[in-house]
Short mmCIF file of C-alpha atoms in Angstrom, two decimals:
data_model
loop_
_atom_site.label_atom_id
_atom_site.label_comp_id
_atom_site.label_asym_id
_atom_site.label_seq_id
_atom_site.Cartn_x
_atom_site.Cartn_y
_atom_site.Cartn_z
CA VAL I 143 4.00 -1.41 2.04
CA ALA I 144 3.73 1.70 4.17
CA ASP I 145 3.60 5.45 3.61
CA CYS I 146 4.21 7.66 6.66
CA THR I 147 2.82 11.13 7.18
CA GLY I 148 5.21 14.05 7.07
CA HIS I 149 8.42 14.76 5.25
CA GLY I 150 12.00 15.20 6.44
CA VAL I 151 12.62 14.55 10.12
CA PRO I 152 8.96 13.88 11.12
CA GLY I 153 8.52 11.44 8.23
CA ALA I 154 11.81 9.69 9.09
CA PHE I 155 10.74 9.46 12.76
CA MET I 156 7.42 7.85 11.79
CA SER I 157 9.26 5.44 9.47
CA MET I 158 11.63 4.39 12.27
CA LEU I 159 8.67 3.90 14.67
CA GLY I 160 6.81 1.90 12.03
CA VAL I 161 9.71 -0.47 11.38
CA SER I 162 10.33 -0.92 15.09
CA PHE I 163 6.64 -1.64 15.79
CA LEU I 164 6.38 -4.06 12.93
CA ASN I 165 9.41 -6.00 14.13
CA GLU I 166 7.92 -6.20 17.67
CA ILE I 167 4.56 -7.41 16.35
CA CYS I 168 6.03 -10.01 14.03
CA VAL I 169 8.17 -11.62 16.75
CA ASP I 170 5.01 -13.45 17.82
CA PHE I 171 3.96 -14.27 14.24
CA SER I 172 2.16 -17.64 13.94
CA ALA I 173 -0.27 -19.46 11.65
CA GLU I 174 -3.09 -17.64 13.45
CA THR I 175 -1.70 -14.17 12.68
CA HIS I 176 -3.85 -12.15 10.24
CA PRO I 177 -2.98 -8.89 8.45
CA ALA I 178 -5.83 -6.97 10.05
CA GLN I 179 -4.51 -7.93 13.45
CA ILE I 180 -1.06 -6.56 12.51
CA LEU I 181 -2.64 -3.26 11.43
CA GLU I 182 -4.71 -3.06 14.65
CA ASP I 183 -1.57 -3.68 16.73
CA MET I 184 0.33 -1.06 14.74
CA ARG I 185 -2.46 1.50 15.26
CA ARG I 186 -2.58 0.78 19.00
CA LYS I 187 1.20 1.25 19.30
CA VAL I 188 1.21 4.51 17.25
CA ILE I 189 -1.65 6.06 19.26
CA SER I 190 -0.08 5.02 22.57
CA THR I 191 3.47 6.10 21.74
CA LEU I 192 2.44 9.47 20.28
CA LYS I 193 -0.18 9.94 23.06
CA GLN I 194 -2.80 10.79 20.46
CA THR I 195 -6.18 11.89 21.86
CA ASN I 196 -8.17 13.08 18.83
CA ASN I 197 -7.83 16.67 19.99
CA PRO I 198 -8.44 18.83 16.86
CA ALA I 199 -5.33 20.91 17.67
CA GLU I 200 -2.93 17.94 17.77
CA GLN I 201 -0.84 16.69 14.85
CA LYS I 202 -2.38 13.66 13.14
CA ASP I 203 0.83 11.70 12.56
CA GLY I 204 0.54 8.12 11.39
CA MET I 205 0.83 5.99 8.30
CA ASP I 206 -1.03 4.22 5.56
CA MET I 207 -0.14 0.57 5.18
CA GLY I 208 -0.93 -2.64 3.30
CA VAL I 209 -0.04 -6.09 4.63
CA CYS I 210 -0.17 -9.47 2.92
CA ILE I 211 0.34 -12.88 4.46
CA LEU I 212 1.01 -15.61 1.92
CA ASN I 213 0.77 -19.40 2.48
CA LEU I 214 2.42 -21.20 -0.46
CA LYS I 215 1.35 -24.60 0.81
CA THR I 216 -2.40 -23.77 0.62
CA MET I 217 -1.97 -21.12 -2.14
CA LYS I 218 -3.99 -18.70 -0.03
CA MET I 219 -3.17 -15.11 0.76
CA GLN I 220 -4.77 -12.57 3.09
CA PHE I 221 -4.59 -8.82 2.63
CA ALA I 222 -5.57 -5.96 4.88
CA GLY I 223 -5.08 -2.28 4.11
CA ALA I 224 -5.12 0.97 6.05
CA ASN I 225 -5.69 3.45 3.18
CA ASN I 226 -3.34 1.40 0.93
CA GLY I 227 -4.91 -1.13 -1.46
CA MET I 228 -3.66 -4.07 -3.45
CA TYR I 229 -3.92 -5.23 -7.06
CA HIS I 230 -3.88 -8.94 -7.91
CA VAL I 231 -3.08 -9.63 -11.59
CA ARG I 232 -3.61 -12.97 -13.30
CA GLY I 233 -2.95 -12.84 -17.01
CA SER I 234 -4.62 -9.64 -18.14
CA VAL I 235 -7.24 -9.57 -15.35
CA LEU I 236 -6.64 -7.12 -12.49
CA THR I 237 -8.62 -7.55 -9.26
CA GLU I 238 -8.54 -4.64 -6.83
CA TYR I 239 -8.62 -5.20 -3.07
CA LYS I 240 -9.66 -1.96 -1.44
CA PRO I 241 -8.36 -0.88 1.93
CA VAL I 242 -10.33 0.30 4.94
CA ARG I 243 -10.42 4.11 4.73
CA CYS I 244 -8.67 4.71 8.04
CA PRO I 245 -4.99 5.29 8.81
CA ILE I 246 -2.62 3.73 11.32
CA GLY I 247 -2.98 6.41 14.01
CA ILE I 248 -5.72 8.47 15.54
CA TYR I 249 -8.73 9.26 13.35
CA LEU I 250 -12.13 10.85 13.90
CA LYS I 251 -13.97 7.54 13.34
CA LEU I 252 -11.70 4.57 13.91
CA LYS I 253 -12.82 1.64 11.75
CA PRO I 254 -11.70 -1.95 12.31
CA PHE I 255 -9.35 -3.32 9.68
CA GLU I 256 -10.61 -6.20 7.56
CA ASN I 257 -8.94 -9.30 6.13
CA ARG I 258 -9.50 -10.02 2.46
CA ASP I 259 -8.98 -13.63 1.29
CA VAL I 260 -7.22 -14.09 -2.07
CA ASP I 261 -6.86 -17.37 -3.98
CA ILE I 262 -3.54 -17.35 -5.75
CA GLN I 263 -1.82 -19.37 -8.44
CA HIS I 264 1.81 -19.69 -9.51
CA GLY I 265 2.55 -16.87 -11.96
CA ASP I 266 0.11 -14.38 -10.39
CA TYR I 267 1.40 -10.89 -9.58
CA VAL I 268 0.55 -8.81 -6.51
CA TYR I 269 1.13 -5.06 -6.39
CA MET I 270 0.88 -2.85 -3.30
CA PHE I 271 1.54 0.87 -3.37
CA SER I 272 1.41 4.28 -1.76
CA ASP I 273 -0.81 7.04 -3.16
CA GLY I 274 2.10 8.97 -4.67
CA PHE I 275 1.95 7.64 -8.24
CA ALA I 276 -1.82 8.04 -8.70
CA ASP I 277 -1.76 11.52 -7.12
CA GLN I 278 1.05 12.88 -9.35
CA PHE I 279 0.01 15.84 -11.51
CA SER I 280 0.82 16.09 -15.24
CA HIS I 281 2.13 19.09 -17.14
CA ASP I 282 -1.52 20.18 -17.64
CA ASN I 283 -2.49 19.73 -13.97
CA GLN I 284 -4.30 16.38 -14.18
CA LYS I 285 -3.84 13.62 -11.61
CA TYR I 286 -2.57 10.33 -12.90
CA THR I 287 -5.46 8.55 -11.03
CA SER I 288 -5.86 4.97 -9.84
CA ARG I 289 -7.74 4.11 -13.06
CA ARG I 290 -4.70 4.95 -15.17
CA LEU I 291 -2.40 3.13 -12.73
CA LYS I 292 -4.50 -0.06 -13.05
CA GLU I 293 -4.37 0.16 -16.85
CA LEU I 294 -0.61 0.75 -16.75
CA ILE I 295 0.00 -2.22 -14.43
CA VAL I 296 -2.02 -4.59 -16.69
CA SER I 297 -0.18 -3.23 -19.74
CA ILE I 298 3.29 -3.71 -18.33
CA ASN I 299 2.35 -7.10 -16.91
CA GLU I 300 1.39 -8.19 -20.44
CA LYS I 301 4.68 -6.84 -21.88
CA THR I 302 7.16 -8.36 -19.44
CA LYS I 303 7.45 -10.52 -16.33
CA SER I 304 10.90 -9.09 -15.48
CA ALA I 305 10.84 -7.01 -12.24
CA SER I 306 13.59 -4.67 -13.50
CA GLU I 307 11.81 -4.13 -16.82
CA GLN I 308 8.47 -3.51 -15.05
CA ALA I 309 10.18 -0.94 -12.73
CA SER I 310 11.70 0.79 -15.78
CA LEU I 311 8.32 0.95 -17.56
CA LEU I 312 6.64 2.36 -14.44
CA ASN I 313 9.40 4.97 -14.07
CA THR I 314 9.22 5.94 -17.76
CA ALA I 315 5.40 6.34 -17.57
CA LEU I 316 5.73 8.53 -14.48
CA GLU I 317 8.47 10.74 -16.01
CA LEU I 318 6.43 11.22 -19.24
CA TRP I 319 3.30 12.05 -17.20
CA ARG I 320 4.82 14.61 -14.90
CA GLY I 321 7.00 16.33 -17.51
CA ASP I 322 8.66 19.31 -15.84
CA ASN I 323 6.40 19.16 -12.76
CA GLU I 324 7.96 18.38 -9.41
CA GLN I 325 7.30 15.00 -7.85
CA LEU I 326 4.63 15.75 -5.21
CA ASP I 327 4.95 12.88 -2.82
CA ASP I 328 6.93 9.74 -2.03
CA ILE I 329 6.18 7.00 -4.58
CA LEU I 330 6.36 3.31 -3.72
CA ILE I 331 5.06 0.38 -5.75
CA GLY I 332 5.95 -3.12 -4.57
CA GLY I 333 5.34 -5.93 -7.08
CA TYR I 334 5.66 -9.62 -6.30
CA GLN I 335 5.30 -12.68 -8.51
CA ILE I 336 3.87 -15.81 -6.87
CA ARG I 337 6.23 -18.68 -7.63
#
């Protein structure tokens, strides 16, 4: 799951670069490939292609991204995030996997990306997301917040296992929250059931 900086043409350009880079990186995918390595390779390609130098005057284009690699034979998953986290839900228990607070692109203090190991079981759910939902303001100017988003995901997960019904419940909650306010940012929530 990725969220590129910018809107309109600059955002579309970053999205196209991101998809292209990810395709190049994953051509050499093997059992030894780890999510943090993919994020590091993405960052290197973005910095090189955009010729980013950390000059304060230059545009800080890039993206936030979360990557999972799942092995259904061993029932192990690895996650790495660049400003985008992940929620793992088993029953009514949500475990949060926090990202490294650093984007894909140039940054004042570049931090190495880290792999997080996750034991999974059939029936578990995994959610990855951009910051758009949690940052949305309500009619009385309050942010939705990640705390509310976690509670909502657990609640809808207890109500239904259907992807379309979960999407509808997320959309309804967002519409009720924002009321007449404009949507501030792109919103992406990807949910996956381990089968």
